[in-house]
Structures are given as C-alpha cells and as structure tokens.
Amino acid sequence: LLEDAKDVFAGHLPVEYTTRVHGKANVQAVFEVTDKNKASVSVAGLRVIDGNLFKAKSIGEKPLSCFYRVLRNGDVVEGSDKLKSSSLRRVKEDVDSVKRGEECGLQLDGFNELEEGDVIECYSIEEKRVAI
C-alpha cells in the first residue's frame, strides 16, 4: 500500500532536468558548402576527443534528442546553445554516431559562425523525477 502511494505521488512531484554531455570534438577545419536550397552553409571537420557524438540517442526504448553547443576559449558562443545537427557524416556516409578518435563532418542547423579551434559539445537534457 505504501509503495502504491509513493508511485501515485511521484507522478505529481517536480521534474529535474539535468544536462548530460556525451562527447566533445575539436573543429579542425571549416568548409563552406552549398545546400539543396543554394544557400551557403558551414560544415565543421571534426576530430572527436572525448566520448561520442550522436544525431539522436536512445535510453532503452525512449529516444532522446541530442543537442550541440559551440565553445570558443572555454565559453559558449552566443546563439550556439541547443543546436541540432542537420548532417553528421563520416567518409561521405551519413552516420548516427561517431566515436572518440574518429573524424567526421558536422553541419549545425542555423549556425554558420564556426572557427578552427572551436570545441563542439554533444549533450542531451534528461528528465529525472525527484525521489520520495
């Protein structure tokens, strides 16, 4: 009976949101390419230095959105937080993830101010229910 009551009340408790960094990559080169709408976009040539980069990640059955942010000199570049990837490629092949030590190309939706030496972080925002 006590466990049932805890389950019922747990659904009404506030949700904590935590940021979990999945990986980091160094921008080694920036390429200007033309997208399908004939607009110029930036693609970052990256080397993953820690963890993994993901297009999307799953926790069990639940899909989880992955976001990116750009760090320059240790600070988040203005307007670069909570970006989505429009393209993640390794050797001209679309991929869902890239591991530490591998190189890839990454295009971020709506952000073209990348510079060599920037660090790109892949992260997700996870819900966590407060325990009783």
XYZ file of N, CA and C in Angstrom, residues 9-132:
372
model
N 2.091 9.567 -5.832
C 2.621 10.893 -5.520
C 3.852 11.240 -6.360
N 4.625 10.259 -6.750
C 5.818 10.512 -7.560
C 5.456 11.157 -8.898
N 4.270 10.815 -9.419
C 3.828 11.417 -10.672
C 3.507 12.894 -10.550
N 3.320 13.379 -9.347
C 2.968 14.784 -9.112
C 4.159 15.615 -8.637
N 5.273 14.982 -8.391
C 6.459 15.714 -7.938
C 7.106 16.446 -9.108
N 7.843 17.510 -8.825
C 8.500 18.243 -9.907
C 9.572 17.388 -10.591
N 9.818 17.738 -11.841
C 10.818 17.036 -12.640
C 12.102 17.858 -12.636
N 13.213 17.197 -12.404
C 14.524 17.852 -12.505
C 15.071 17.590 -13.900
N 15.639 18.617 -14.510
C 16.273 18.449 -15.804
C 17.779 18.523 -15.606
N 18.474 17.519 -16.103
C 19.922 17.503 -15.986
C 20.533 17.446 -17.380
N 21.647 18.119 -17.533
C 22.369 18.114 -18.800
C 23.452 17.048 -18.724
N 23.485 16.174 -19.726
C 24.489 15.116 -19.774
C 25.303 15.266 -21.050
N 26.601 15.532 -20.903
C 27.488 15.684 -22.057
C 27.907 14.295 -22.531
N 27.680 14.031 -23.816
C 28.013 12.728 -24.390
C 29.401 12.716 -25.036
N 29.827 13.876 -25.546
C 31.123 13.909 -26.200
C 31.538 15.313 -26.592
N 32.831 15.439 -26.921
C 33.400 16.715 -27.360
C 34.265 16.459 -28.589
N 34.318 17.462 -29.460
C 35.139 17.344 -30.667
C 35.791 18.684 -30.974
N 37.016 18.620 -31.509
C 37.723 19.819 -31.942
C 37.417 20.098 -33.398
N 37.179 21.377 -33.713
C 36.994 21.786 -35.105
C 38.383 21.918 -35.720
N 38.670 21.060 -36.703
C 39.978 21.090 -37.356
C 39.962 21.933 -38.626
N 38.788 22.010 -39.263
C 38.644 22.811 -40.474
C 37.179 23.158 -40.646
N 36.918 24.279 -41.334
C 35.547 24.693 -41.629
C 35.422 24.806 -43.139
N 34.408 24.160 -43.683
C 34.176 24.147 -45.122
C 32.864 24.859 -45.423
N 32.872 25.709 -46.427
C 31.645 26.360 -46.888
C 31.117 25.537 -48.059
N 29.894 25.059 -47.927
C 29.260 24.267 -48.984
C 27.897 24.874 -49.293
N 27.325 24.452 -50.409
C 26.006 24.914 -50.808
C 25.003 23.818 -50.519
N 23.916 24.175 -49.811
C 22.893 23.173 -49.513
C 21.917 23.044 -50.681
N 20.889 22.225 -50.506
C 19.953 21.964 -51.603
C 19.139 23.196 -51.987
N 19.085 24.216 -51.128
C 18.378 25.464 -51.432
C 19.310 26.533 -51.992
N 20.519 26.132 -52.355
C 21.542 27.026 -52.921
C 22.043 28.074 -51.935
N 21.886 27.796 -50.643
C 22.395 28.697 -49.610
C 23.747 28.182 -49.127
N 24.628 29.106 -48.755
C 25.944 28.732 -48.253
C 25.840 28.364 -46.778
N 26.370 27.187 -46.418
C 26.354 26.733 -45.027
C 27.752 26.257 -44.642
N 28.017 26.277 -43.340
C 29.310 25.824 -42.831
C 29.218 24.377 -42.370
N 30.227 23.601 -42.743
C 30.356 22.228 -42.261
C 31.685 22.155 -41.518
N 31.641 21.631 -40.293
C 32.849 21.526 -39.480
C 33.494 20.169 -39.697
N 34.788 20.174 -39.969
C 35.571 18.949 -39.984
C 36.073 18.729 -38.574
N 35.644 17.636 -37.940
C 35.906 17.419 -36.523
C 36.726 16.178 -36.251
N 37.411 16.198 -35.114
C 38.006 15.000 -34.530
C 37.439 14.890 -33.120
N 36.781 13.750 -32.847
C 36.161 13.531 -31.533
C 37.279 13.280 -30.521
N 37.299 14.093 -29.454
C 38.371 13.986 -28.455
C 37.906 13.317 -27.164
N 36.570 13.232 -26.983
C 36.060 12.640 -25.747
C 34.649 12.129 -25.996
N 34.369 10.901 -25.606
C 33.020 10.345 -25.708
C 32.584 10.083 -27.132
N 31.312 10.335 -27.404
C 30.706 10.107 -28.714
C 29.854 11.300 -29.117
N 29.721 11.499 -30.429
C 28.761 12.456 -30.960
C 27.596 11.659 -31.513
N 26.379 12.131 -31.283
C 25.173 11.435 -31.733
C 24.276 12.374 -32.514
N 23.571 11.802 -33.493
C 22.468 12.536 -34.118
C 21.281 12.507 -33.170
N 20.966 11.342 -32.673
C 19.923 11.139 -31.662
C 20.348 9.936 -30.841
N 19.921 9.867 -29.620
C 20.331 8.788 -28.733
C 19.091 8.181 -28.103
N 19.162 6.911 -27.757
C 18.042 6.244 -27.098
C 18.465 5.752 -25.730
N 17.558 5.914 -24.772
C 17.757 5.321 -23.444
C 16.685 4.256 -23.336
N 17.095 3.017 -23.487
C 16.137 1.917 -23.530
C 15.274 2.063 -24.775
N 13.983 2.167 -24.586
C 13.043 2.329 -25.696
C 12.799 3.798 -26.037
N 13.221 4.691 -25.140
C 12.883 6.105 -25.270
C 13.944 6.867 -26.088
N 13.549 7.443 -27.241
C 14.507 8.265 -27.993
C 14.773 9.576 -27.250
N 15.983 10.068 -27.375
C 16.408 11.252 -26.653
C 17.045 12.221 -27.641
N 16.597 13.462 -27.646
C 17.171 14.452 -28.555
C 18.564 14.833 -28.086
N 19.482 14.881 -29.024
C 20.832 15.351 -28.728
C 20.988 16.750 -29.295
N 21.630 17.594 -28.520
C 21.873 18.968 -28.921
C 23.379 19.212 -28.970
N 23.750 20.320 -29.587
C 25.148 20.713 -29.688
C 25.299 22.146 -29.224
N 26.482 22.454 -28.682
C 26.843 23.835 -28.384
C 28.295 24.028 -28.783
N 28.626 25.260 -29.128
C 29.967 25.597 -29.592
C 30.686 26.376 -28.498
N 31.873 25.889 -28.134
C 32.692 26.561 -27.127
C 33.895 27.207 -27.819
N 34.134 28.456 -27.485
C 35.298 29.164 -28.020
C 36.035 29.764 -26.838
N 37.284 29.376 -26.652
C 38.079 29.814 -25.500
C 37.393 29.460 -24.183
N 36.724 28.307 -24.151
C 36.100 27.811 -22.927
C 34.708 28.344 -22.639
N 34.226 29.322 -23.427
C 32.901 29.899 -23.210
C 31.958 29.499 -24.339
N 30.672 29.353 -24.004
C 29.668 29.028 -25.021
C 29.486 30.243 -25.927
N 29.578 30.027 -27.241
C 29.393 31.106 -28.211
C 27.921 31.501 -28.208
N 27.664 32.804 -28.178
C 26.291 33.296 -28.138
C 25.487 32.776 -29.328
N 24.312 32.263 -29.043
C 23.439 31.741 -30.095
C 23.763 30.324 -30.526
N 24.704 29.671 -29.821
C 25.112 28.328 -30.246
C 24.657 27.239 -29.287
N 23.824 27.583 -28.308
C 23.367 26.579 -27.358
C 22.093 25.924 -27.878
N 21.952 24.644 -27.646
C 20.771 23.855 -28.021
C 20.571 23.769 -29.533
N 21.677 23.596 -30.254
C 21.617 23.421 -31.704
C 21.380 21.959 -32.049
N 20.716 21.719 -33.164
C 20.512 20.359 -33.675
C 21.447 20.163 -34.865
N 21.813 18.906 -35.112
C 22.651 18.621 -36.266
C 21.759 18.332 -37.466
N 22.088 18.946 -38.589
C 21.342 18.642 -39.806
C 22.072 17.584 -40.619
N 23.355 17.359 -40.301
C 24.122 16.346 -41.015
C 25.301 15.896 -40.152
N 25.459 14.594 -40.024
C 26.617 14.001 -39.346
C 27.139 12.921 -40.270
N 28.339 13.123 -40.789
C 28.887 12.193 -41.788
C 30.305 11.782 -41.443
N 30.607 10.546 -41.823
C 31.966 10.022 -41.716
C 32.288 9.411 -43.069
N 33.293 9.936 -43.731
C 33.731 9.498 -45.056
C 32.536 9.458 -46.029
N 31.844 10.579 -46.170
C 30.716 10.759 -47.096
C 29.509 9.870 -46.812
N 29.480 9.231 -45.667
C 28.376 8.345 -45.312
C 27.642 8.921 -44.101
N 26.302 9.050 -44.205
C 25.519 9.502 -43.054
C 25.623 8.480 -41.934
N 25.884 8.950 -40.723
C 26.008 8.049 -39.571
C 25.168 8.590 -38.413
N 24.858 7.717 -37.453
C 24.106 8.115 -36.271
C 25.009 8.495 -35.110
N 26.266 7.994 -35.130
C 27.197 8.320 -34.044
C 28.631 8.234 -34.541
N 29.508 8.944 -33.839
C 30.940 8.940 -34.129
C 31.665 8.784 -32.805
N 32.641 7.870 -32.759
C 33.354 7.558 -31.512
C 34.610 8.397 -31.338
N 35.128 8.349 -30.130
C 36.372 9.042 -29.783
C 37.493 8.617 -30.719
N 38.256 9.600 -31.188
C 39.396 9.342 -32.060
C 39.052 9.372 -33.537
N 37.761 9.335 -33.884
C 37.355 9.336 -35.289
C 37.126 10.760 -35.776
N 37.186 10.919 -37.113
C 36.923 12.211 -37.732
C 35.568 12.175 -38.414
N 34.941 13.346 -38.507
C 33.618 13.416 -39.129
C 33.359 14.840 -39.610
N 32.262 14.978 -40.320
C 31.777 16.287 -40.737
C 30.439 16.534 -40.067
N 30.238 17.744 -39.558
C 29.013 18.084 -38.838
C 28.484 19.417 -39.333
N 27.207 19.421 -39.690
C 26.532 20.662 -40.042
C 25.480 20.928 -38.983
N 25.485 22.139 -38.432
C 24.543 22.518 -37.380
C 23.439 23.393 -37.969
N 22.203 23.099 -37.605
C 21.054 23.884 -38.085
C 21.144 25.320 -37.614
N 21.147 26.253 -38.550
C 21.047 27.666 -38.211
C 22.268 28.287 -37.575
N 23.432 27.645 -37.661
C 24.647 28.222 -37.075
C 25.795 28.046 -38.059
N 26.350 29.177 -38.531
C 27.429 29.129 -39.522
C 28.687 29.866 -39.084
N 28.772 30.267 -37.820
C 29.931 31.043 -37.349
C 31.010 30.163 -36.724
N 31.256 29.012 -37.288
C 32.285 28.112 -36.749
C 33.672 28.606 -37.123
N 34.634 28.342 -36.233
C 36.032 28.696 -36.482
C 36.915 27.514 -36.112
N 38.054 27.419 -36.789
C 39.025 26.387 -36.423
C 39.430 26.603 -34.966
N 39.549 25.496 -34.222
C 39.918 25.580 -32.813
C 38.727 25.574 -31.861
N 37.514 25.777 -32.391
C 36.322 25.689 -31.540
C 36.177 24.258 -31.033
N 35.480 24.111 -29.919
C 35.140 22.793 -29.377
C 33.621 22.666 -29.468
N 33.160 21.544 -29.990
C 31.725 21.290 -30.096
C 31.371 20.191 -29.107
N 30.363 20.476 -28.269
C 29.889 19.513 -27.284
C 28.558 18.944 -27.730
N 28.424 17.633 -27.602
C 27.163 16.945 -27.845
C 26.566 16.620 -26.475
N 25.307 17.015 -26.262
C 24.700 16.770 -24.952
C 23.210 16.510 -25.107
N 22.613 16.030 -24.044
C 21.168 15.841 -24.002
C 20.655 16.375 -22.677
N 19.381 16.673 -22.655
C 18.718 17.130 -21.443
C 17.792 16.005 -21.010
N 18.059 15.478 -19.833
C 17.326 14.301 -19.358
C 16.410 14.676 -18.205
N 15.222 14.074 -18.209
C 14.258 14.268 -17.125
C 14.575 13.294 -16.007
N 14.460 13.790 -14.788
C 14.655 12.919 -13.640
C 13.617 13.292 -12.600
N 12.824 12.338 -12.200
C 11.812 12.577 -11.174
C 12.477 12.624 -9.804
N 12.038 13.536 -8.968
C 12.544 13.622 -7.607
C 12.055 12.391 -6.837
N 12.953 11.742 -6.122
C 12.585 10.533 -5.356
C 11.931 10.912 -4.038
N 11.033 10.054 -3.610
C 10.368 10.277 -2.315
C 11.199 9.640 -1.227
